[in-house]
Amino acid sequence: MPRTRRDVWKLGGDWNDTILWYARAVKVMSARPFSDMTSWRYLAAMHGVAEQLWRSNGYMKPGESLPDAVAFRREDRDQCQHHTWYFLPWHRGYLRAFERIVAAAIVQLGGPVDWALPYWNYNDESNPNRLDLPPAFGSQTWPDGGTNPLFVVARYGSTGQSGGPITLDPRSVSLDDAFLEDSFVGTQIGGSPGFGGGRTPFKHSGRGDEGLLEQSPHDNVHGDIGGARDNDFMDPSKIGLMSNPSTAGLDPIFWLHHSNIDRLWESWLRAAGHVNPTGDSAWMNGPARNRPFVMPEADNSTRTTFFAREMLDTTGPKLDYIYEDITNPFAARERVAERLEGLGIARAALEAVEPAAERDMARKPQVELLGANAQGVRLSGPEAAATVPLDQTTSRKVLESFRSGLESTTPREPDRVFLNLENIKASSDAASFSVYVGLKPDEKPEDHPENLAGVVTLFGVAEATSPENPHGDNGLNKVIEITDAIDRLHLAGVQELNQIPVRFVLRRGRASDIQIGRISVYRQGK
Amino acid sequence: MLRHVTGAAVAAWGLSGLGWLGLAAWSSLGDAGIGPICRASGGALDDVLRPELLLGTTLMMLAMMGPLTAGPMHHLWHRSLARHRLRAIGLFWLTYIALWSLTGMLFALAAANASRIGNAALLALTLLIALAWQFLPAKATALRRCHLRPPLAVFGTRALLDPPWFALRLTAWCVASCWAVMVAAVAAQNATPGLVPMLIASAIIAWEQLWRTPLRSDAAAWARWSMWPRGLDSAQHVGWWKWLRQRAAGWSASLQNFFPCLFSGYPSKAKKSSPFS
């Protein structure tokens, strides 16, 4: 009988049995020595560990050191996969190990044998509280008395105050881009990063295209919850646990957030044409290179290696869990058809449009650079503007794709266009900004939500910026689709594409700390 | 599997293969060919700068350093306008191979001069230096910078200058990373005929830059060496004896990363078969 993971908001009451037993298990696991593979800290360190930050937050005491075991140093620690197509399968294996260890602790405490990790569904439109941190996690007390194990001091949200109310920004949890993307795997550099991310080997941090689900809601939710104490983003010891990959696993809410991300993967698959890249042996047999994915078992002695291919069937005996709800809220929508309709193609003519899966199989996308600015941009204030000049030869291809695609008797989708923010460097993982495209100099971003291209949270940027880290000093790359903005230009009758105005609006962080190495624009056509 | 190999990787390894073929053909000529590259008799600059030695050194660097350009070429290809891709890669390669050839000739000159102290002694000395260098923090810093992927200008003069500038920076870091292995290989070439020392050096360089997954624990061990004051500061947290043991563990982890075969029992607990399968 598979475990059933349920929405934390639908479990009934702040301290329902599922949450109460979770808290008890957290307490027990937190008391275990760091070197115990089933301890709270060992599991968190598998995602990432930064010794100084753990000490400054009180998770390592004076005189205490990181586990000495070779297995910890070489394979277990700092394993999380980000900015890679392994993001989803690795985190699924991580959750699976965590859930079994927590469940074993609950059984030892005399709790239910069928405990399952809940998820935080911040996208449930029927729940007015969906964006609020579930109350049990924000309370300093709990039914068993003493300090609530689910409460974390270093959780600052937007107020910058420990213990303050934490509410996610609705823009942070947008699923639009991720769920309307048909392909799991990203195309080439510069084009769509796909639902699940770009092709990489084992990738703990650094460059590489992160998938659309990883960008939003994953990164944004991390930053919205973590924040920074007193909104001081320049002191690493004041950054909230959830903001940084090397501390995030210490926060009990981390696991409910990732349970939801894992659920959203299942949900995305419930739409026509959405499939995992099971035909791609590099993904199925991944990770490539010489470092495996490895997780501890609840017996505290066995470590198990796994591959992406083993993370596909949640209902099979290997994973053995289901979600209460994997409805795809976008199942009735089709990105290409919606776009063509928006561009004036009559619905009757859309019958001729090929289904997404057939289209993708038929043609390999062509991606090429359309233009880039020369100097990048430093966010020197609450707002920063940049103009991306476009190459005329290439931009004519984009315009031509509108003409040939829309005037055909069997309409074809014109080129998609993507904004790339390359080599983003900053010292604060909690930093976040919104990106607007196509605003005139005198237009205010808040008056033009239609120009909002995306919200960027720099989860993992400190490590990607530091030259002390492997592959560091290159910063992060972000890819944001701006096809809507190009469509609006087409509908406005624009005959030439010379430049794209981009506006950055700071949400969190110190502006002068954020440097974007290059802003570029790519076209993706068939 | 082949369909996942990028065009850049095919080009990089292809160029390298051409370099090795050229060297092999030349080496079959004996003293009329490859031999003098690394055995310039008098160690004089004129000896090293002979045209055939310049060509030989260039072939050598093409063979040895070609595979390292797969990532940079991939970066240049995708971050340049379509009609500028080949230009960008050409400018990068010209600079890259010129700089490496210059470096190779300097190595050959140094080895030829140093050979006066005796080939066996020279070989032992360079091997010792190469081994020591592999464990120094500066080496790790340089190696990490070999994965540099800078922003590239698209328009104007900078679009012409950025690829060679990228090559210059990358070559500088790569020379800093693998000079010791290269010098040891040149010294070994003095002592033994054939291309074997160069092939071994190439394998080491390619492995550490292309296959070896950089580990955070490794980086942390380096950091403890390279940032001594912070290391000493952490000693106050954990106590001196324990701190020294941790340093030893960190150095041991680094050693294991480079020579896993010395630790054949590892990993002791990980199961080969997975309950997922």
mmCIF file of N, CA, C and O in Angstrom, chain A residues 73 77-78 463 467-471, chain B residues 137 140 144 212 214-227 230 250 253-254 257:
data_model
loop_
_atom_site.group_PDB
_atom_site.id
_atom_site.type_symbol
_atom_site.label_atom_id
_atom_site.label_comp_id
_atom_site.label_asym_id
_atom_site.label_seq_id
_atom_site.Cartn_x
_atom_site.Cartn_y
_atom_site.Cartn_z
ATOM 1 N N ARG A 73 32.540 12.886 3.184
ATOM 2 C CA ARG A 73 33.328 13.922 2.514
ATOM 3 C C ARG A 73 33.308 13.773 1.001
ATOM 4 O O ARG A 73 33.271 14.756 0.273
ATOM 5 N N ARG A 77 27.944 14.583 1.177
ATOM 6 C CA ARG A 77 27.702 16.011 1.391
ATOM 7 C C ARG A 77 27.626 16.764 0.054
ATOM 8 O O ARG A 77 28.122 16.290 -0.966
ATOM 9 N N ASP A 78 26.966 17.902 0.082
ATOM 10 C CA ASP A 78 26.954 18.794 -1.090
ATOM 11 C C ASP A 78 26.567 18.062 -2.360
ATOM 12 O O ASP A 78 27.253 18.144 -3.364
ATOM 13 N N GLU A 463 27.592 30.681 -4.018
ATOM 14 C CA GLU A 463 28.523 29.610 -4.340
ATOM 15 C C GLU A 463 28.987 29.713 -5.792
ATOM 16 O O GLU A 463 30.142 29.447 -6.107
ATOM 17 N N PRO A 467 35.112 32.301 -6.165
ATOM 18 C CA PRO A 467 36.151 31.543 -6.874
ATOM 19 C C PRO A 467 36.693 30.381 -6.058
ATOM 20 O O PRO A 467 37.426 29.552 -6.565
ATOM 21 N N GLU A 468 36.316 30.320 -4.791
ATOM 22 C CA GLU A 468 36.790 29.222 -3.945
ATOM 23 C C GLU A 468 36.046 27.929 -4.211
ATOM 24 O O GLU A 468 36.447 26.871 -3.744
ATOM 25 N N ASN A 469 34.938 28.020 -4.916
ATOM 26 C CA ASN A 469 34.134 26.826 -5.139
ATOM 27 C C ASN A 469 34.357 26.250 -6.536
ATOM 28 O O ASN A 469 34.678 26.978 -7.464
ATOM 29 N N PRO A 470 34.182 24.929 -6.664
ATOM 30 C CA PRO A 470 34.351 24.315 -7.985
ATOM 31 C C PRO A 470 33.433 24.991 -8.999
ATOM 32 O O PRO A 470 32.255 25.199 -8.714
ATOM 33 N N HIS A 471 33.956 25.335 -10.122
ATOM 34 C CA HIS A 471 33.206 26.024 -11.181
ATOM 35 C C HIS A 471 32.706 27.394 -10.738
ATOM 36 O O HIS A 471 31.829 27.979 -11.372
ATOM 37 N N PRO B 137 47.360 24.657 -2.845
ATOM 38 C CA PRO B 137 46.113 25.397 -3.075
ATOM 39 C C PRO B 137 46.133 26.209 -4.361
ATOM 40 O O PRO B 137 45.111 26.325 -5.037
ATOM 41 N N ALA B 140 44.896 24.221 -7.209
ATOM 42 C CA ALA B 140 43.434 24.056 -7.217
ATOM 43 C C ALA B 140 42.756 25.333 -7.708
ATOM 44 O O ALA B 140 41.784 25.284 -8.469
ATOM 45 N N ARG B 144 40.399 25.500 -11.063
ATOM 46 C CA ARG B 144 38.997 25.968 -11.068
ATOM 47 C C ARG B 144 38.796 27.051 -12.124
ATOM 48 O O ARG B 144 37.765 27.117 -12.777
ATOM 49 N N ARG B 212 37.114 14.666 -13.885
ATOM 50 C CA ARG B 212 37.087 14.626 -12.433
ATOM 51 C C ARG B 212 36.064 15.633 -11.935
ATOM 52 O O ARG B 212 36.163 16.819 -12.224
ATOM 53 N N PRO B 214 34.765 18.106 -9.532
ATOM 54 C CA PRO B 214 35.361 18.825 -8.409
ATOM 55 C C PRO B 214 34.480 18.662 -7.179
ATOM 56 O O PRO B 214 33.270 18.867 -7.246
ATOM 57 N N LEU B 215 35.073 18.248 -6.098
ATOM 58 C CA LEU B 215 34.306 18.022 -4.887
ATOM 59 C C LEU B 215 34.413 19.217 -3.955
ATOM 60 O O LEU B 215 35.451 19.816 -3.818
ATOM 61 N N ARG B 216 33.305 19.490 -3.314
ATOM 62 C CA ARG B 216 33.308 20.576 -2.354
ATOM 63 C C ARG B 216 34.270 20.273 -1.206
ATOM 64 O O ARG B 216 34.976 21.138 -0.722
ATOM 65 N N SER B 217 34.301 18.987 -0.779
ATOM 66 C CA SER B 217 35.171 18.635 0.327
ATOM 67 C C SER B 217 36.623 18.878 -0.063
ATOM 68 O O SER B 217 37.436 19.328 0.728
ATOM 69 N N ASP B 218 36.892 18.599 -1.321
ATOM 70 C CA ASP B 218 38.217 18.840 -1.841
ATOM 71 C C ASP B 218 38.525 20.329 -1.775
ATOM 72 O O ASP B 218 39.565 20.757 -1.280
ATOM 73 N N ALA B 219 37.564 21.117 -2.267
ATOM 74 C CA ALA B 219 37.754 22.556 -2.268
ATOM 75 C C ALA B 219 37.925 23.072 -0.854
ATOM 76 O O ALA B 219 38.731 23.962 -0.588
ATOM 77 N N ALA B 220 37.159 22.498 0.064
ATOM 78 C CA ALA B 220 37.254 22.950 1.440
ATOM 79 C C ALA B 220 38.633 22.622 2.011
ATOM 80 O O ALA B 220 39.214 23.407 2.762
ATOM 81 N N ALA B 221 39.148 21.457 1.612
ATOM 82 C CA ALA B 221 40.481 21.099 2.088
ATOM 83 C C ALA B 221 41.509 22.077 1.554
ATOM 84 O O ALA B 221 42.381 22.550 2.279
ATOM 85 N N TRP B 222 41.367 22.417 0.288
ATOM 86 C CA TRP B 222 42.280 23.415 -0.275
ATOM 87 C C TRP B 222 42.129 24.738 0.451
ATOM 88 O O TRP B 222 43.095 25.439 0.745
ATOM 89 N N ALA B 223 40.866 25.091 0.690
ATOM 90 C CA ALA B 223 40.622 26.394 1.307
ATOM 91 C C ALA B 223 41.280 26.463 2.678
ATOM 92 O O ALA B 223 41.787 27.498 3.083
ATOM 93 N N ARG B 224 41.289 25.328 3.380
ATOM 94 C CA ARG B 224 41.903 25.353 4.696
ATOM 95 C C ARG B 224 43.400 25.594 4.587
ATOM 96 O O ARG B 224 44.017 26.161 5.462
ATOM 97 N N TRP B 225 43.988 25.154 3.490
ATOM 98 C CA TRP B 225 45.409 25.429 3.280
ATOM 99 C C TRP B 225 45.612 26.875 2.855
ATOM 100 O O TRP B 225 46.477 27.571 3.350
ATOM 101 N N SER B 226 44.783 27.270 1.897
ATOM 102 C CA SER B 226 45.047 28.553 1.263
ATOM 103 C C SER B 226 44.635 29.718 2.150
ATOM 104 O O SER B 226 45.146 30.808 1.993
ATOM 105 N N MET B 227 43.711 29.498 3.042
ATOM 106 C CA MET B 227 43.304 30.601 3.924
ATOM 107 C C MET B 227 43.695 30.225 5.348
ATOM 108 O O MET B 227 42.857 29.952 6.193
ATOM 109 N N ARG B 230 42.035 31.774 8.519
ATOM 110 C CA ARG B 230 40.694 31.297 8.831
ATOM 111 C C ARG B 230 40.765 29.882 9.406
ATOM 112 O O ARG B 230 40.015 29.507 10.275
ATOM 113 N N GLY B 250 41.459 16.192 5.770
ATOM 114 C CA GLY B 250 41.228 16.965 4.545
ATOM 115 C C GLY B 250 42.285 16.662 3.503
ATOM 116 O O GLY B 250 41.985 16.444 2.328
ATOM 117 N N ALA B 253 41.683 13.338 2.117
ATOM 118 C CA ALA B 253 40.584 13.334 1.136
ATOM 119 C C ALA B 253 41.100 13.802 -0.215
ATOM 120 O O ALA B 253 40.745 13.255 -1.260
ATOM 121 N N SER B 254 41.953 14.816 -0.201
ATOM 122 C CA SER B 254 42.509 15.313 -1.455
ATOM 123 C C SER B 254 43.340 14.233 -2.125
ATOM 124 O O SER B 254 43.265 14.017 -3.336
ATOM 125 N N ASN B 257 41.211 11.773 -3.756
ATOM 126 C CA ASN B 257 40.611 12.238 -4.995
ATOM 127 C C ASN B 257 41.559 12.045 -6.165
ATOM 128 O O ASN B 257 41.157 11.755 -7.279
#
